[in-house]
Coordinates of C-alpha atoms and ligand atoms in Angstrom, one line a residue:
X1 CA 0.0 0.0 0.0
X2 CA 1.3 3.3 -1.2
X3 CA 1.7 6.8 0.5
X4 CA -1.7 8.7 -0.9
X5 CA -2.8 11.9 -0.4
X6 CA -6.6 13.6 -0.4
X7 CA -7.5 16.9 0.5
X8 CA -9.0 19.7 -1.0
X9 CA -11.3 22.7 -0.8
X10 CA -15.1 24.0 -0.9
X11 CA -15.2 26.5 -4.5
X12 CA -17.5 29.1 -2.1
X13 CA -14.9 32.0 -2.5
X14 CA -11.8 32.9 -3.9
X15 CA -8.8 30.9 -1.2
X16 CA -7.1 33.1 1.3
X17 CA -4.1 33.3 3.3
X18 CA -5.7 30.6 6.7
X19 CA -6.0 28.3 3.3
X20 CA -2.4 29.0 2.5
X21 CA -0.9 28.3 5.6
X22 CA -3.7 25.6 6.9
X23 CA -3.1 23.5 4.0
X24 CA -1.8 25.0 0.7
X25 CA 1.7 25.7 1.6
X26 CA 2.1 22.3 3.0
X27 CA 0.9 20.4 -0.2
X28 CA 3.1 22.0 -2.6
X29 CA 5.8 20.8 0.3
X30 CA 4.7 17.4 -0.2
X31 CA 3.9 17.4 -3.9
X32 CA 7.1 18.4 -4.2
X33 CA 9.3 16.0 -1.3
X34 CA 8.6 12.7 -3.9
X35 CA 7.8 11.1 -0.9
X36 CA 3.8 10.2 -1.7
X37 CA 3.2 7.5 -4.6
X38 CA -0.4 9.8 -5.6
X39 CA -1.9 13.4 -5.0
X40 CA -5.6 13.7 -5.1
X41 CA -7.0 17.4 -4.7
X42 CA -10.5 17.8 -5.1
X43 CA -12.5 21.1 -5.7
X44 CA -15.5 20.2 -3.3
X45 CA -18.6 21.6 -5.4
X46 CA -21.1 19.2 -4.2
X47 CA -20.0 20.1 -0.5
X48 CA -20.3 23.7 -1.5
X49 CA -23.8 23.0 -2.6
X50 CA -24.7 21.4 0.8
X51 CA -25.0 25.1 2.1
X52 CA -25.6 26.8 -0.5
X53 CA -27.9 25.5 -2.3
X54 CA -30.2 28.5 -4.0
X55 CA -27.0 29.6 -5.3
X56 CA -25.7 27.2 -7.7
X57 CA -24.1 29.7 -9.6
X58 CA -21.4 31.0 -6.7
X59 CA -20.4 27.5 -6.4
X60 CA -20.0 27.3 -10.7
X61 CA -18.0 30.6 -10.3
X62 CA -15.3 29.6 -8.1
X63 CA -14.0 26.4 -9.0
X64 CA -12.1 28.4 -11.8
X65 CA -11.0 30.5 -8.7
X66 CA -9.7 28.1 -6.8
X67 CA -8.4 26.2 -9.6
X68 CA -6.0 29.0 -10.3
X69 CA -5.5 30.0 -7.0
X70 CA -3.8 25.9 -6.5
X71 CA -1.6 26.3 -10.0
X72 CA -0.3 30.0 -8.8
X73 CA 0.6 28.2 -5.3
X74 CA 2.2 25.9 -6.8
X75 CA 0.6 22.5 -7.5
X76 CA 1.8 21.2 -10.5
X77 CA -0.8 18.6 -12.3
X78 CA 2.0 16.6 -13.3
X79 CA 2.4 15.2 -9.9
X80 CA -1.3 15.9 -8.5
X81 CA -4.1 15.4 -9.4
X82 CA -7.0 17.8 -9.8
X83 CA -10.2 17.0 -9.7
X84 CA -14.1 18.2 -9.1
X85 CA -15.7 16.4 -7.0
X86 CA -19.7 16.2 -8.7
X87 CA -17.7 14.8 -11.3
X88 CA -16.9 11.6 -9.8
X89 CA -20.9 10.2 -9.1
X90 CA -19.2 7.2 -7.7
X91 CA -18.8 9.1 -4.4
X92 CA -22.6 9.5 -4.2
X93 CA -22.7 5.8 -3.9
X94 CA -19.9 5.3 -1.7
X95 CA -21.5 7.6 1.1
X96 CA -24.9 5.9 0.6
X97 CA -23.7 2.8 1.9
X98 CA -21.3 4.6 4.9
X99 CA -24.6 6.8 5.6
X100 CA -25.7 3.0 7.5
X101 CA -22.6 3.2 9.5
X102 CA -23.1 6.1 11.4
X103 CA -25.6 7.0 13.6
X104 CA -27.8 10.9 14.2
X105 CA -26.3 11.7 17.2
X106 CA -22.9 10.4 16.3
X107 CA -23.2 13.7 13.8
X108 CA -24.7 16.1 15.8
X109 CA -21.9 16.0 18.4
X110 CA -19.2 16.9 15.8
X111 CA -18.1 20.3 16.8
X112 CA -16.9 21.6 13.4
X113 CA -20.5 21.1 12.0
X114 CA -22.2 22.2 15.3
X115 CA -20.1 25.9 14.9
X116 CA -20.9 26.0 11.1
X117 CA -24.6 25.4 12.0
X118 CA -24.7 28.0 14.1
X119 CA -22.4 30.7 12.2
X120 CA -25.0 29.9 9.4
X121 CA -28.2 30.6 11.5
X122 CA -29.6 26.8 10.1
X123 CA -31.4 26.6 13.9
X124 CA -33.7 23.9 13.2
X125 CA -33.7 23.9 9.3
X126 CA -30.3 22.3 8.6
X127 CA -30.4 20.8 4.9
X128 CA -29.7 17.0 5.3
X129 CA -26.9 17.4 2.7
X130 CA -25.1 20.3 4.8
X131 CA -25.9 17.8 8.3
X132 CA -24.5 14.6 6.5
X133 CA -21.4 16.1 5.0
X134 CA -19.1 14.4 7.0
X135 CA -20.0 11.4 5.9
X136 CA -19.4 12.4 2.4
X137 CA -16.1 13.9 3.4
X138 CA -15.2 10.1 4.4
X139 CA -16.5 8.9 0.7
X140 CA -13.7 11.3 -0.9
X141 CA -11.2 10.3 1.6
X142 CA -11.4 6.4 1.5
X143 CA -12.2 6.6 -2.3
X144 CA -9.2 7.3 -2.9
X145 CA -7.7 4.8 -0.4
X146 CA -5.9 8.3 1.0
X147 CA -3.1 7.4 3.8
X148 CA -2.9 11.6 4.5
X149 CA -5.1 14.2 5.1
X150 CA -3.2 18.0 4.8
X151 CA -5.6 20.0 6.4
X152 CA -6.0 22.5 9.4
X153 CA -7.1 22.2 12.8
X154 CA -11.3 22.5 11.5
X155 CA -11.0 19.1 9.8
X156 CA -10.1 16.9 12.5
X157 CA -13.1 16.0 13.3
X158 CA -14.0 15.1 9.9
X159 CA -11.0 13.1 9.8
X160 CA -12.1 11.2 12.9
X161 CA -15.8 10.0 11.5
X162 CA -14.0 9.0 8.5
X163 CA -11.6 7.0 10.8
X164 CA -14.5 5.7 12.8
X165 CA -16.9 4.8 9.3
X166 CA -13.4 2.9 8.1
X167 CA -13.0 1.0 11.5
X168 CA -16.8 -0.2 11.3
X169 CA -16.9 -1.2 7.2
X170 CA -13.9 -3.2 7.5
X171 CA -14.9 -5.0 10.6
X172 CA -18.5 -5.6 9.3
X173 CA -17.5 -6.6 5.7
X174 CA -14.0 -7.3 5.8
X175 CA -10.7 -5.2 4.7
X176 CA -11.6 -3.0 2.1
X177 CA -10.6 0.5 3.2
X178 CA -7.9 2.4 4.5
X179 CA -7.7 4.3 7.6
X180 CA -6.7 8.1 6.5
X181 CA -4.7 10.1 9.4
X182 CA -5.1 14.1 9.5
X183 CA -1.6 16.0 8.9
X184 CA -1.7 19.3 10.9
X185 CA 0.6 22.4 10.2
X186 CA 3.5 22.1 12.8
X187 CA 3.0 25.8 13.7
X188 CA -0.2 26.6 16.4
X189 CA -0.6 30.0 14.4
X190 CA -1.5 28.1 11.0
X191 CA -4.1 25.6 12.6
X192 CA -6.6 28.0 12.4
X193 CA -5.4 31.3 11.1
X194 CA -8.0 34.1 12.7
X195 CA -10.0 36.9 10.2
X196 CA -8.4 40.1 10.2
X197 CA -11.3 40.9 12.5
X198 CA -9.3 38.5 15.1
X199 CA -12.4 36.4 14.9
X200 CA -12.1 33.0 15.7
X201 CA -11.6 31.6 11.9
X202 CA -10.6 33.3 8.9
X203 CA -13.1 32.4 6.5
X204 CA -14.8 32.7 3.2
X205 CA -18.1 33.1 4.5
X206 CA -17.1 35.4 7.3
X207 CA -15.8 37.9 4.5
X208 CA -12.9 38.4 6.9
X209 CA -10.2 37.4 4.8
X210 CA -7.3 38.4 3.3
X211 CA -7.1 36.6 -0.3
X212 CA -4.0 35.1 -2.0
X213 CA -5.3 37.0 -5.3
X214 CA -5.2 40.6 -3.8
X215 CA -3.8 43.5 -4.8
X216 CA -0.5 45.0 -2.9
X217 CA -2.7 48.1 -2.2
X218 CA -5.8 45.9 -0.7
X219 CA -3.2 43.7 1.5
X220 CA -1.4 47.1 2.7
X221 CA -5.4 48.4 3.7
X222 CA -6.1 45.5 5.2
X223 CA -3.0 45.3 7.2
X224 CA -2.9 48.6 8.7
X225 CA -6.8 47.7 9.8
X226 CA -6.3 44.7 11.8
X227 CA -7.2 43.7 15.1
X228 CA -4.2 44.4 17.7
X229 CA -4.7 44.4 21.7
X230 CA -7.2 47.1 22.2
X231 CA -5.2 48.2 25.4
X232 CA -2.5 48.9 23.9
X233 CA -3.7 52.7 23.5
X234 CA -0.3 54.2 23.4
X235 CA 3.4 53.5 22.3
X236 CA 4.3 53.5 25.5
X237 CA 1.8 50.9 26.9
X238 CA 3.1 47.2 26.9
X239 CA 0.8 45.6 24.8
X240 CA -0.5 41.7 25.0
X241 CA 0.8 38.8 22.5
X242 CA -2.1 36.5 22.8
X243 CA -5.0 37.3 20.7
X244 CA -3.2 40.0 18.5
X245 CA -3.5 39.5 15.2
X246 CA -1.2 41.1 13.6
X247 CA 1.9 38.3 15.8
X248 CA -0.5 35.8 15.5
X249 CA 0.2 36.2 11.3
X250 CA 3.8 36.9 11.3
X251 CA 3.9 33.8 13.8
X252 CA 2.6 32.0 10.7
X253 CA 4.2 33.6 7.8
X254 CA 7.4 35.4 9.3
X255 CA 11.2 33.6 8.7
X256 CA 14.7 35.2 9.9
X257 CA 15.6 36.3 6.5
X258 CA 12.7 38.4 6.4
X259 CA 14.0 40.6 9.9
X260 CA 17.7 41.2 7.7
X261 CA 15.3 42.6 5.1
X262 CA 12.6 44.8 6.6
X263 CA 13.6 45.1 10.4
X264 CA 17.0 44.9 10.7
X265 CA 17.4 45.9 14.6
X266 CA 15.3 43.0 15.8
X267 CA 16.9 39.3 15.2
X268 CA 14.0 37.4 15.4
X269 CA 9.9 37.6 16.6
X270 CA 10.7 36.8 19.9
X271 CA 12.7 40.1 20.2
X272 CA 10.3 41.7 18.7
X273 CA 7.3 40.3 20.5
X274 CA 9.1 41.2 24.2
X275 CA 9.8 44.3 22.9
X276 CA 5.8 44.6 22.6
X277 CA 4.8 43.2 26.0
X278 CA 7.6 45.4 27.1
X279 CA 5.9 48.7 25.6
X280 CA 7.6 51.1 23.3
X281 CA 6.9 49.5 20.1
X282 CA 3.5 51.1 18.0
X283 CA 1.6 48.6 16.2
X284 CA 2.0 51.1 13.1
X285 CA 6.0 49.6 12.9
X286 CA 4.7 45.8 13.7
X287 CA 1.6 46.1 11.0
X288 CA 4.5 47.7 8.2
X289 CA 6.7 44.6 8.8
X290 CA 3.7 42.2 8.6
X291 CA 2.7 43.6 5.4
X292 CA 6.0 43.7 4.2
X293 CA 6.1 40.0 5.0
X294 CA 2.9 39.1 3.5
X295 CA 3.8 41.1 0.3
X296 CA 6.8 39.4 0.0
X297 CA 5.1 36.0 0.0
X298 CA 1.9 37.1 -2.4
X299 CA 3.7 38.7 -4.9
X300 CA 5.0 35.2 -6.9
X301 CA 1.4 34.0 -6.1
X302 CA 0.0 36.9 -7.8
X303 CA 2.0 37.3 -10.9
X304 CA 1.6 33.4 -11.5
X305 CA -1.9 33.8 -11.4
X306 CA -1.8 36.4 -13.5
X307 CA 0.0 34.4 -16.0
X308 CA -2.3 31.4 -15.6
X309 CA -5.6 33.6 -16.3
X310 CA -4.2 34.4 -19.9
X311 CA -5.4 30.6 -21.2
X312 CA -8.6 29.6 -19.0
X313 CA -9.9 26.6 -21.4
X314 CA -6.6 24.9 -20.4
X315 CA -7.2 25.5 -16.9
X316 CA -10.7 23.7 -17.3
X317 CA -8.9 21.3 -19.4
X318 CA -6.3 20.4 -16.7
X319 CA -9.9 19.8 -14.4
X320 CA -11.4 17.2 -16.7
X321 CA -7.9 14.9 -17.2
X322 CA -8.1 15.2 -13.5
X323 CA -11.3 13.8 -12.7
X324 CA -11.5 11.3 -15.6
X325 CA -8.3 9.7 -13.9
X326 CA -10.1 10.4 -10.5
X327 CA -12.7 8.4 -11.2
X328 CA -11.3 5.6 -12.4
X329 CA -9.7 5.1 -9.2
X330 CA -13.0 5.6 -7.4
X331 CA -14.9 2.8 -9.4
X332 CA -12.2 0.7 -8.5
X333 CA -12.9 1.4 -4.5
X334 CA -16.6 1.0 -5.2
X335 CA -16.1 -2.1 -6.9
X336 CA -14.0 -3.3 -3.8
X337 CA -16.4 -2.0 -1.9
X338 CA -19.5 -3.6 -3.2
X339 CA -17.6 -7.1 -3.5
X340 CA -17.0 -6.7 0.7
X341 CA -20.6 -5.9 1.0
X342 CA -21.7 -8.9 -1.2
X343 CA -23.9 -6.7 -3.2
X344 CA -22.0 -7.7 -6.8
X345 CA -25.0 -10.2 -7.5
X346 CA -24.1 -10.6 -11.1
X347 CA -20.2 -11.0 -10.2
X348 CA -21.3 -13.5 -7.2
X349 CA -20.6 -17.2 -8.4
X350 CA -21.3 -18.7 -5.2
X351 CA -24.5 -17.1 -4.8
X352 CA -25.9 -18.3 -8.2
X353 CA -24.5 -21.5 -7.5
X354 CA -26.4 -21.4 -3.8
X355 CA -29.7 -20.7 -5.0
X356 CA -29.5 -23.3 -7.8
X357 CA -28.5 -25.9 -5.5
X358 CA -31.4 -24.6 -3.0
X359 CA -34.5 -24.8 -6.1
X360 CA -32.8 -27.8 -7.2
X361 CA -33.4 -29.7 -3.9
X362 CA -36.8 -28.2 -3.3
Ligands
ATP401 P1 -16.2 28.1 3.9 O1 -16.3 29.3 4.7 O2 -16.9 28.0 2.6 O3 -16.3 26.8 4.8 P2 -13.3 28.0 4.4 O4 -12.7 29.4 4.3 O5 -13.6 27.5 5.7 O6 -14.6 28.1 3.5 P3 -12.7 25.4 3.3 O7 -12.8 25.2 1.9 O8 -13.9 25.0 4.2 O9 -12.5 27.0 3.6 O10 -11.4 24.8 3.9 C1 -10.4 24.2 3.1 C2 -9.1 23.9 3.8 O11 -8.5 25.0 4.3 C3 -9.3 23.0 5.0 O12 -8.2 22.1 5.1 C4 -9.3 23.9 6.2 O13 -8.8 23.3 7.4 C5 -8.3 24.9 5.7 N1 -8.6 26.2 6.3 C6 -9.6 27.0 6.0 N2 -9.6 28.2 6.7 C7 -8.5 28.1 7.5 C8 -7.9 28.9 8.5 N3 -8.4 30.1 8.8 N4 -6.7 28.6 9.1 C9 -6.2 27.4 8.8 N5 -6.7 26.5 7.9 C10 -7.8 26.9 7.2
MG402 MG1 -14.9 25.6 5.9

């Protein structure tokens, strides 16, 4: 059995920086380490449409988006594979079967959904799609047989129901699927990178983000607005670490090389942060290096994108090989899957063979 991985994203909005350093960064890492036999990343449409249903069109939008937003990061289609997920029906059938394997209130305690039921005011009329997503998030995941999960800190509970509907298949039917494991970023800052409002989650549909496709002029705006200590009133005041936003990002983006460049007489954060708790230091000169560090990073992003957007019909193009390939490997897992469950009938021998043997004695 081979190193595989599956993750991917919901084509709701354009990706931003949490994506970035949640996930993105890390996959282009591994993509490119040669360590992983197969890369699977799937644009998640028919997740997307679990919550946003009466607007089809937003969903139809955005997978160009974030198709672009992967290439300019760097995922090469040579070495993964990209795919959209309505493409590949065999997933429908895969979490028709797992839907038996887990139980109401086995979903209703997962935390990730309860927050996202809540952020989206669903209250009592939660569409069944949007409720049973997790188990569809385990169809795309053991489809693939996927050993790795890149994601951030939101997914692990995903992860874990996938994990759980893999442990009961294969002792009900038999070995036929693989248990994933979730790969975290190994920084606390990128597990769940907050809005620039220094709410809890940056995220599409908290219009709190920061995207990998802005301009320098937006990035610098959005910089010099962000959420700091609100104590922290004048220059003089020492000013608190925890819950800023503005260390909280350079915690996740910020490397040594980029003190030499933009602010030379620290050495590193850490002087920089106890300068801060110390007071002296104005969140004017802290937000200047952040966006200087953010700029830094965005600009190769940008101008690749830029690039990319020049020939669209072979960005589309690059989405169809994908997902053809995709779904091969899929009807394989079904077929392996169905032949565990006993439900190949027509493929069943034995079964034929039973039944005559059974009318013939009768
Ligand atoms: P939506 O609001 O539509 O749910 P989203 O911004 O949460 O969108 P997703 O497509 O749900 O984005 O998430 C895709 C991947 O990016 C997941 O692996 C998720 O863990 C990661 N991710 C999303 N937001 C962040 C964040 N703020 N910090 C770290 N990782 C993130
Ligand atoms: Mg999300």
């Amino acid at each position: 059995m081979g190193k595989i991985i599956l993750t991917g994203d919901r084509p709701t909005g354009k990706l931003h920086v949490g994506h970035y350093v949640g996930s993105l960064r890390r996959r282009v890492e591994l993509q490119n380490s040669g360590e992983y036999d197969k890369i699977y990343i799937m644009i998640a449409d028919a997740q997307a449409l679990t919550d946003n249903a009466d607007n089809p069109e937003k969903v139809r939008q955005n997978i160009i988006e974030v198709a672009l937003d992967y290439l300019a990061c760097g995922l090469d289609p040579k070495k993964s594979t990209i795919l959209i997920q309505s493409q590949i029906p065999e997933l429908c059938e895969l979490s028709f079967y797992y839907m038996n394997l887990v139980t109401v209130s086995r979903l209703q305690r997962n935390p990730t959904v309860k927050s996202e039921i809540q952020m989206r005011n669903f209250e009592a009329s939660i569409p069944v799609g949007f409720f049973t997503y997790p188990i569809s998030q385990a169809a795309d995941i053991t489809a693939f047989k996927a050993t790795t999960v890149p994601a951030g800190e939101d997914q692990m509970p995903m992860v874990e129901q996938t994990q759980e509907i893999v442990h009961k298949f294969n002792s009900v039917y038999g070995e036929a699927l693989v248990e994933p494991k979730i790969l975290l970023p190994d920084n606390q800052a990128c597990m769940r990178l907050p809005g620039i409002d220094g709410k809890a989650k940056m995220s599409k549909s908290l219009g709190n983000c920061i995207y990998l496709s802005e301009e320098p002029e937006d990035i610098k705006k959005k910089v010099m607005s962000m959420f700091t200590d609100p104590d922290h009133i004048r220059v003089q005041d020492p000013g608190k670490i925890e819950g800023n936003c503005v260390f909280t990002y350079l915690d996740a983006f910020c490397k040594p090389e980029h003190f030499e460049r933009y602010l030379p007489d620290y050495a590193n954060l850490d002087e920089l942060k106890s300068h801060y708790r110390r007071g002296g230091l104005g969140d004017v000169k802290v937000k200047k290096f952040l966006n200087n560090v953010l700029q830094e990073t965005l600009e190769p992003i940008r101008t690749r994108r830029k690039e990319l957007e020049k020939d669209i019909p072979a960005i589309y193009e690059i989405l169809k090989k994908g997902s053809e390939e995709a779904e091969k490997v899929a009807a394989k897992t079904l077929a392996d899957v169905k032949n565990a469950m006993k439900i190949n009938y027509f493929d069943d021998m034995a079964l034929i063979h039973e039944q005559t043997e059974k009318y013939r004695k009768e």
